[in-house]
Short mmCIF file of C-alpha atoms in Angstrom, two decimals:
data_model
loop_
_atom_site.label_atom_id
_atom_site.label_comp_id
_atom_site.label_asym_id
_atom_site.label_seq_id
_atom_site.Cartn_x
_atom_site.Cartn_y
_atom_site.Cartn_z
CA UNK A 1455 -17.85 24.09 -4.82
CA UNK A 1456 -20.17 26.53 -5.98
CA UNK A 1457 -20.43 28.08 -2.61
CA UNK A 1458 -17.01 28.13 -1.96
CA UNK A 1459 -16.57 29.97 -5.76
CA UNK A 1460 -19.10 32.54 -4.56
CA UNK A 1461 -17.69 33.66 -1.04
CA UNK A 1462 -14.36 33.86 -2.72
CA UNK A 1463 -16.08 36.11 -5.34
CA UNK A 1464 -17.44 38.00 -2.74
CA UNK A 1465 -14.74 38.81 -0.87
CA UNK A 1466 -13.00 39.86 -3.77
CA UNK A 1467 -15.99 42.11 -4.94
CA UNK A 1468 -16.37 43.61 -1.20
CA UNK A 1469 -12.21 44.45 -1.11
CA UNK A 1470 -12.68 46.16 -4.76
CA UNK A 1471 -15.44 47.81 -3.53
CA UNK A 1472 -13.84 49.47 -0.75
CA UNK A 1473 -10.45 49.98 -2.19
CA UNK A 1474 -11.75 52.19 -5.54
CA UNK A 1475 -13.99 54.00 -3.00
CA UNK A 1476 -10.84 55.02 -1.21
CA UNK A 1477 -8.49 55.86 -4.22
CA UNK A 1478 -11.75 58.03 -5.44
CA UNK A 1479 -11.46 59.69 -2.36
CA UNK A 1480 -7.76 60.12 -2.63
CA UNK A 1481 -8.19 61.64 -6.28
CA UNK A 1482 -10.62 64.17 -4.75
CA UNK A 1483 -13.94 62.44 -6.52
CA UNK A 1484 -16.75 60.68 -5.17
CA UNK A 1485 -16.58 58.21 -2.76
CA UNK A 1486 -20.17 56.43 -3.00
CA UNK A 1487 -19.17 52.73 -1.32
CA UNK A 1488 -22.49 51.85 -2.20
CA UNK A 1489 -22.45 52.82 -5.78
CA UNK A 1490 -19.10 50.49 -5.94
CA UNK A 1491 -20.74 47.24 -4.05
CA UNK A 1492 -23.27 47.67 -6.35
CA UNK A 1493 -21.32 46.99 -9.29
CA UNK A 1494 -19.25 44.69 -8.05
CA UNK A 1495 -22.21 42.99 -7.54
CA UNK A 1496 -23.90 43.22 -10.36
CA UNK A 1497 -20.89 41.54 -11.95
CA UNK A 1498 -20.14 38.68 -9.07
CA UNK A 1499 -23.64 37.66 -9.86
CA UNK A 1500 -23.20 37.26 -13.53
CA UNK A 1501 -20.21 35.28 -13.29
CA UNK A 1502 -21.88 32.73 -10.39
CA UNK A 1503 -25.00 32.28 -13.44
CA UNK A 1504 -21.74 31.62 -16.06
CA UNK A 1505 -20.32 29.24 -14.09
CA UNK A 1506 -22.03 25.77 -15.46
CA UNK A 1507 -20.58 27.22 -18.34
CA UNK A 1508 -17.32 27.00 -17.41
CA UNK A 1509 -17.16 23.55 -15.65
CA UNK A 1510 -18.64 21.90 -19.20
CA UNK A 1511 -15.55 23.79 -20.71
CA UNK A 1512 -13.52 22.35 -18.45
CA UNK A 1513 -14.72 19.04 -18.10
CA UNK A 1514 -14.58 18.92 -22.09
CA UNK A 1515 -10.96 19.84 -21.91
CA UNK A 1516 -9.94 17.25 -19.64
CA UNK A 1517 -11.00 14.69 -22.48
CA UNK A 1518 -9.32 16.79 -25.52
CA UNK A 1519 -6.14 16.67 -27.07
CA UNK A 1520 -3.74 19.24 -26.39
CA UNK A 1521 -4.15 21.48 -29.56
CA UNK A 1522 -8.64 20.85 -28.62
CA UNK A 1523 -7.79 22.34 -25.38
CA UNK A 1524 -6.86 25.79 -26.44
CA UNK A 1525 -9.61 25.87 -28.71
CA UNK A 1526 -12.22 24.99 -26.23
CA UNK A 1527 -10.09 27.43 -23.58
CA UNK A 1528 -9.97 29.96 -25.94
CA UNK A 1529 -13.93 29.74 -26.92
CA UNK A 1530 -14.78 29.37 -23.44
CA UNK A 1531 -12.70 32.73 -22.46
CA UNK A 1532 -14.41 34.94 -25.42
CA UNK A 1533 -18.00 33.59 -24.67
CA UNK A 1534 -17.64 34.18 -20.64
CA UNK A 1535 -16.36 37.52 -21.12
CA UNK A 1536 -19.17 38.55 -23.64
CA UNK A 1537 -21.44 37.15 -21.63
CA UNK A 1538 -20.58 38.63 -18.70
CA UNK A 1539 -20.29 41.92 -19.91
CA UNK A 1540 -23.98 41.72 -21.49
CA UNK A 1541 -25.40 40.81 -18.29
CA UNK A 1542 -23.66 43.07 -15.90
CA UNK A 1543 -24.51 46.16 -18.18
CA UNK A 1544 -28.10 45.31 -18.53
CA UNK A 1545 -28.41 44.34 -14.84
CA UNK A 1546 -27.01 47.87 -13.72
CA UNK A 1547 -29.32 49.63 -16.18
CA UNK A 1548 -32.46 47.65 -15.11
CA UNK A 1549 -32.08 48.13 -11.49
CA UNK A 1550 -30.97 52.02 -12.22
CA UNK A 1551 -34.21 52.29 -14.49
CA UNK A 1552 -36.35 50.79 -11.99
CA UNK A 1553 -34.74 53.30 -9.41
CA UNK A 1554 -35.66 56.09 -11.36
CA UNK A 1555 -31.86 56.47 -12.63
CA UNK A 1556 -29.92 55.53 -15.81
CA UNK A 1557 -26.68 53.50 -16.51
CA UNK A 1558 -24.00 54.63 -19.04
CA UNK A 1559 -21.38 51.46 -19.45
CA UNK A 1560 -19.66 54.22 -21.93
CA UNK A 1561 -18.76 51.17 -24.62
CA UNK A 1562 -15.45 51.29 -26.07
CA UNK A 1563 -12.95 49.53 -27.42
CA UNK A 1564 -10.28 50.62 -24.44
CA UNK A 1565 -14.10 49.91 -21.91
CA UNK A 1566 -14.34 46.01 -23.26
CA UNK A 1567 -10.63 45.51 -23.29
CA UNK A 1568 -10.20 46.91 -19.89
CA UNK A 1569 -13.17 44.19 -19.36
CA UNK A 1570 -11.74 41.29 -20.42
CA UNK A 1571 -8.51 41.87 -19.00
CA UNK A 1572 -10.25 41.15 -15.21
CA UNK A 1573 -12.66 38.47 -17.17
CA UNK A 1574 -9.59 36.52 -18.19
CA UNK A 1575 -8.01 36.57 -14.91
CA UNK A 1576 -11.36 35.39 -13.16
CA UNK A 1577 -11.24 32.47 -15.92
CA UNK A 1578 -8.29 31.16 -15.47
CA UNK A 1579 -8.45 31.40 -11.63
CA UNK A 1580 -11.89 29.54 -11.67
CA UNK A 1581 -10.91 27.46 -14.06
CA UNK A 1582 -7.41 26.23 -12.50
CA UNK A 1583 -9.87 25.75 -9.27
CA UNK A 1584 -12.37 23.20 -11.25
CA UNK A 1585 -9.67 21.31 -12.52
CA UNK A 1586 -7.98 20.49 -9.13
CA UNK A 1587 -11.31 19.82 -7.60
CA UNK A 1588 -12.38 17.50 -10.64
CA UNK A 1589 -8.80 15.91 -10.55
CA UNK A 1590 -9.52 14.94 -6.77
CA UNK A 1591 -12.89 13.98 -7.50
CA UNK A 1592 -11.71 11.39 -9.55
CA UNK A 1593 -8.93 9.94 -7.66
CA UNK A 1594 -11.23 9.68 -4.80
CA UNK A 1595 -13.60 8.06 -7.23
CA UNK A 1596 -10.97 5.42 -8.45
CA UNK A 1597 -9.49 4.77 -4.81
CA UNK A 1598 -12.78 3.62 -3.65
CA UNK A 1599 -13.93 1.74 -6.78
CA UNK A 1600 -10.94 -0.81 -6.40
CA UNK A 1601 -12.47 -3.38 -3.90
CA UNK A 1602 -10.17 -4.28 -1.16
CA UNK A 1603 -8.53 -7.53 -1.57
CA UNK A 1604 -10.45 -10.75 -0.05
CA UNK A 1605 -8.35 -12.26 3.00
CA UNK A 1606 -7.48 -15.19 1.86
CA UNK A 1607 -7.16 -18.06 4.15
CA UNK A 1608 -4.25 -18.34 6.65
CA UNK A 1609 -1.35 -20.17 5.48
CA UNK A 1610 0.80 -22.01 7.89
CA UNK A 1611 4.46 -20.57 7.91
CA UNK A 1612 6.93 -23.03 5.20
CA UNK A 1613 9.15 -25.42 7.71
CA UNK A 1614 12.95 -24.68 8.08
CA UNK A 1615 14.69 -26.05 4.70
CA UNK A 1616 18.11 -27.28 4.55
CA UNK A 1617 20.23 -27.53 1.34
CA UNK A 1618 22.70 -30.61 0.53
CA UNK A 1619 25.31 -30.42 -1.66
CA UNK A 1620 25.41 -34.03 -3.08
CA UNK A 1621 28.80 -33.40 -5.41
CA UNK A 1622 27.79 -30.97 -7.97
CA UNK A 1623 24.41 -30.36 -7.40
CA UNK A 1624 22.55 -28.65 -4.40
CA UNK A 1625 19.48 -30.51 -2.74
CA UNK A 1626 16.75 -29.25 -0.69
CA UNK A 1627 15.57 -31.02 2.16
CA UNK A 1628 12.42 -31.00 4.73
CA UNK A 1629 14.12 -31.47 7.90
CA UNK A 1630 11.13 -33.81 8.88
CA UNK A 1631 11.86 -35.86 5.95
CA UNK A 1632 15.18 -37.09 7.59
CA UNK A 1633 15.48 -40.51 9.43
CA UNK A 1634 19.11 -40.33 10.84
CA UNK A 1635 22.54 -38.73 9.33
CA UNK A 1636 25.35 -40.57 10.02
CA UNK A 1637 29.40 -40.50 9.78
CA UNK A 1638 31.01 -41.85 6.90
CA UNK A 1639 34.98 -41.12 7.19
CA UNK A 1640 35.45 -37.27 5.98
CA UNK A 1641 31.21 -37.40 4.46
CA UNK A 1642 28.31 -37.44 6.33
CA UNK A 1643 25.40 -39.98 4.89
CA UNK A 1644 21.62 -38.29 5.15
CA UNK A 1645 18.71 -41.01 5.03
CA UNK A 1646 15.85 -40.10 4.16
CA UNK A 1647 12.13 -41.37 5.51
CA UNK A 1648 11.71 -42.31 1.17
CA UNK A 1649 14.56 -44.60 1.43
CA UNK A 1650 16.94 -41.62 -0.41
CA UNK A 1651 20.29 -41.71 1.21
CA UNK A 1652 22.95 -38.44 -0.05
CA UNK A 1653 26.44 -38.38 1.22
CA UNK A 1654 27.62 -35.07 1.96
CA UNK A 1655 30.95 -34.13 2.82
CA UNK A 1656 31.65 -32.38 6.02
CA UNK A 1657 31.71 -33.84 9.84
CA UNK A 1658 29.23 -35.10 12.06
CA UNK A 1659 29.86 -32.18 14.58
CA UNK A 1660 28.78 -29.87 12.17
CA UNK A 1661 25.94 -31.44 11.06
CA UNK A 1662 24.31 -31.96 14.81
CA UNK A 1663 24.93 -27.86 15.61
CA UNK A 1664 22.39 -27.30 12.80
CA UNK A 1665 20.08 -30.08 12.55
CA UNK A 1666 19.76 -30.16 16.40
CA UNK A 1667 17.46 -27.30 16.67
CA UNK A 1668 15.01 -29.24 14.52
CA UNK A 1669 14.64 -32.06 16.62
CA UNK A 1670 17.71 -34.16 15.43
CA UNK A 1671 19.91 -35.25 18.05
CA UNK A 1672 23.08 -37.24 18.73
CA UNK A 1673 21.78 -40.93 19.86
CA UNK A 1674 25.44 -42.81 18.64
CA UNK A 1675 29.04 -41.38 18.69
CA UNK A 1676 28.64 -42.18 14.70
CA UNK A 1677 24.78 -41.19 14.37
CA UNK A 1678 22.09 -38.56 14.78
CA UNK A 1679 18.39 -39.59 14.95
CA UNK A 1680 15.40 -37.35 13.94
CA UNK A 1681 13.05 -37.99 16.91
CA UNK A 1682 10.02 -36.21 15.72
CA UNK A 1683 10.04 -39.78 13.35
CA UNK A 1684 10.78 -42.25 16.06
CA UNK A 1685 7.37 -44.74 17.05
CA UNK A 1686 8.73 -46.76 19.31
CA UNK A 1687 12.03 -46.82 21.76
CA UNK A 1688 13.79 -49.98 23.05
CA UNK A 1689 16.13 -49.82 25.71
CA UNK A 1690 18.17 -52.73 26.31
CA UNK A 1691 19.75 -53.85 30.02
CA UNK A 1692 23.14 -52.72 28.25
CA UNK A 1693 22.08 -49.40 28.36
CA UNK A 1694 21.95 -49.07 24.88
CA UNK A 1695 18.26 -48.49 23.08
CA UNK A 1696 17.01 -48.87 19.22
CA UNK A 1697 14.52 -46.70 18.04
CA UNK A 1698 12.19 -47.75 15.37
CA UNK A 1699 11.00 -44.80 13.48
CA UNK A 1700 7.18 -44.70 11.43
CA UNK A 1701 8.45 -46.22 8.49
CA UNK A 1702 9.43 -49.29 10.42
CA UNK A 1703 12.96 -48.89 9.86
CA UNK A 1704 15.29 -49.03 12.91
CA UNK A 1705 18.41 -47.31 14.14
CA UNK A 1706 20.60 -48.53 17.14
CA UNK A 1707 22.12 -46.30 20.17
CA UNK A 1708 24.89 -46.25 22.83
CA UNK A 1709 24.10 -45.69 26.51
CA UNK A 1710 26.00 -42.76 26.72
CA UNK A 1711 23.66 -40.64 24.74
CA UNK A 1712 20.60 -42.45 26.19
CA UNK A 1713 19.51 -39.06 28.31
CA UNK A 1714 18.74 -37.52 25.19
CA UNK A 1715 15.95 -40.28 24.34
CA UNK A 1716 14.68 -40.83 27.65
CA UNK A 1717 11.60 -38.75 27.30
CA UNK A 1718 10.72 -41.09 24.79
CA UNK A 1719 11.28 -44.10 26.54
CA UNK A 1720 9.12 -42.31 29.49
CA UNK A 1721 5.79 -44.01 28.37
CA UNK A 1722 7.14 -47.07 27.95
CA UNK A 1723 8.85 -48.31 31.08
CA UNK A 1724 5.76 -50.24 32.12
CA UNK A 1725 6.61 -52.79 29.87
CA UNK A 1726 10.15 -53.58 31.29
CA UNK A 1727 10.60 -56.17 33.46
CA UNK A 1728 11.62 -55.26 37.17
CA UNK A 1729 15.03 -56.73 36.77
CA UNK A 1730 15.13 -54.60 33.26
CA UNK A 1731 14.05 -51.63 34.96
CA UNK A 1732 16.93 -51.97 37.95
CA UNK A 1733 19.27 -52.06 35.00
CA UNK A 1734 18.44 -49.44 32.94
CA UNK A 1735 18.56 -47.18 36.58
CA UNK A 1736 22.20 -48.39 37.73
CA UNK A 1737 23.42 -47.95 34.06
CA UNK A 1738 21.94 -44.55 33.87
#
């Protein structure tokens, strides 16, 4: 920051320099560039020495109230600028006495006005600059004080939830949680692996085209069985089959949806009996 203040202050004094050499040249007076850096200077180093002096004000004012912030501007403006005129003068006349030379600052009222007008314009750009710089000091300084959020252990995604309207009242339902649904005239009966049964009205057929992505599939013109639950599969020489799901409860159904429980039945054909097994094949 302080570097950055100081080449800016540089420049500036440099382009003054160079620019009042060339309008005294203009007017017909002299011209002495190095006369003019000199003083410029003289002054740019006065004003690099003031600035702790300004970043206190500054930092003070950021913790004031509104009416304490003119006050401290106010008292920080006057002190800079008589500071900075005291030490620019007697700079220039100790360098000009040690040169063999002697400084007149000519002081005046219109001289220290004409002063402070530029001193009050090099206040309130340096000051505007701290207070951006401390304002992004301390957002920087808050971002990285909040510690980043400890990952927290994985959590398996929630399984697919249906809802049931049982009458009045809505339900909600863990598809695994459902033994069988079956058809009851214009309802549809849901039982449940707790022994809850709900009757729903609606058909069948609508039922199985949402429940059969979830594993529950037609076994029974009349029934649909959650195989995800079923333990054990018996297939009869009918052709038709009972499953027996893990709560020991049973469910029967008809060879003609018997493809859709074969897999299950897959491990167990080695305890049918050959004649069974001929059976099962020619009804299939």
């Amino acid at each position: 920051m302080f570097i950055a203040i100081a080449a800016v202050s540089l420049a500036i004094g440099i382009v003054n320099a160079l620019s009042g050499a060339q309008d005294a040249a203009w007017r017909g007076d002299s011209s002495d560039v190095g006369k003019r850096l000199f003083w410029e200077l003289s002054s740019i180093v006065v004003i690099l020495l003031l600035l702790p002096m300004l970043v206190l004000a500054m930092r003070r004012m950021r913790c004031a109230g509104a009416l304490m912030r003119v006050w401290i501007g106010v008292a920080a403006l006057l002190g800079f600028s008589a500071l900075h005129i005291t030490g620019m003068v007697w700079i220039r006349k100790l360098a000009l006495w040690l040169a063999g030379g002697a400084y007149d600052f000519h002081f005046s009222l219109a001289t220290v006005l004409y002063e402070f007008r530029k001193d009050s314009v090099a206040v309130f750009l340096i000051g505007s600059t701290l207070w951006l710089l401390e304002s992004r000091r301390e957002l920087k300084s808050v971002a990285t004080s909040i510690p980043p959020a400890p990952a927290g252990p994985q959590r398996s995604p929630p399984p697919d939830l249906i809802w049931l309207r049982d009458g009045t009242s809505r339900i909600r339902v863990v598809p695994r949680d459902i033994l069988w649904v079956a058809s009851a005239g214009n309802y549809i009966e849901y039982s449940l692996a707790d022994g809850t049964q709900h009757l729903i009205r609606g058909t069948l057929a609508m039922a199985e085209s949402e429940l059969s992505r979830l594993g529950i599939v037609r076994v029974h013109r009349t029934k649909l069985a959650n195989l995800d639950r079923v333990s054990s599969l018996d297939l009869r020489p009918s052709g038709d089959f009972e499953l027996t799901f893990d709560n020991g409860q049973t469910l029967g159904g008809s060879r003609r949806y018997r493809p859709a429980v074969v897999s299950l039945g897959a491990g167990r054909q080695s305890r049918e009996t050959p004649a069974d097994r001929r059976t099962n094949e020619k009804t299939l």
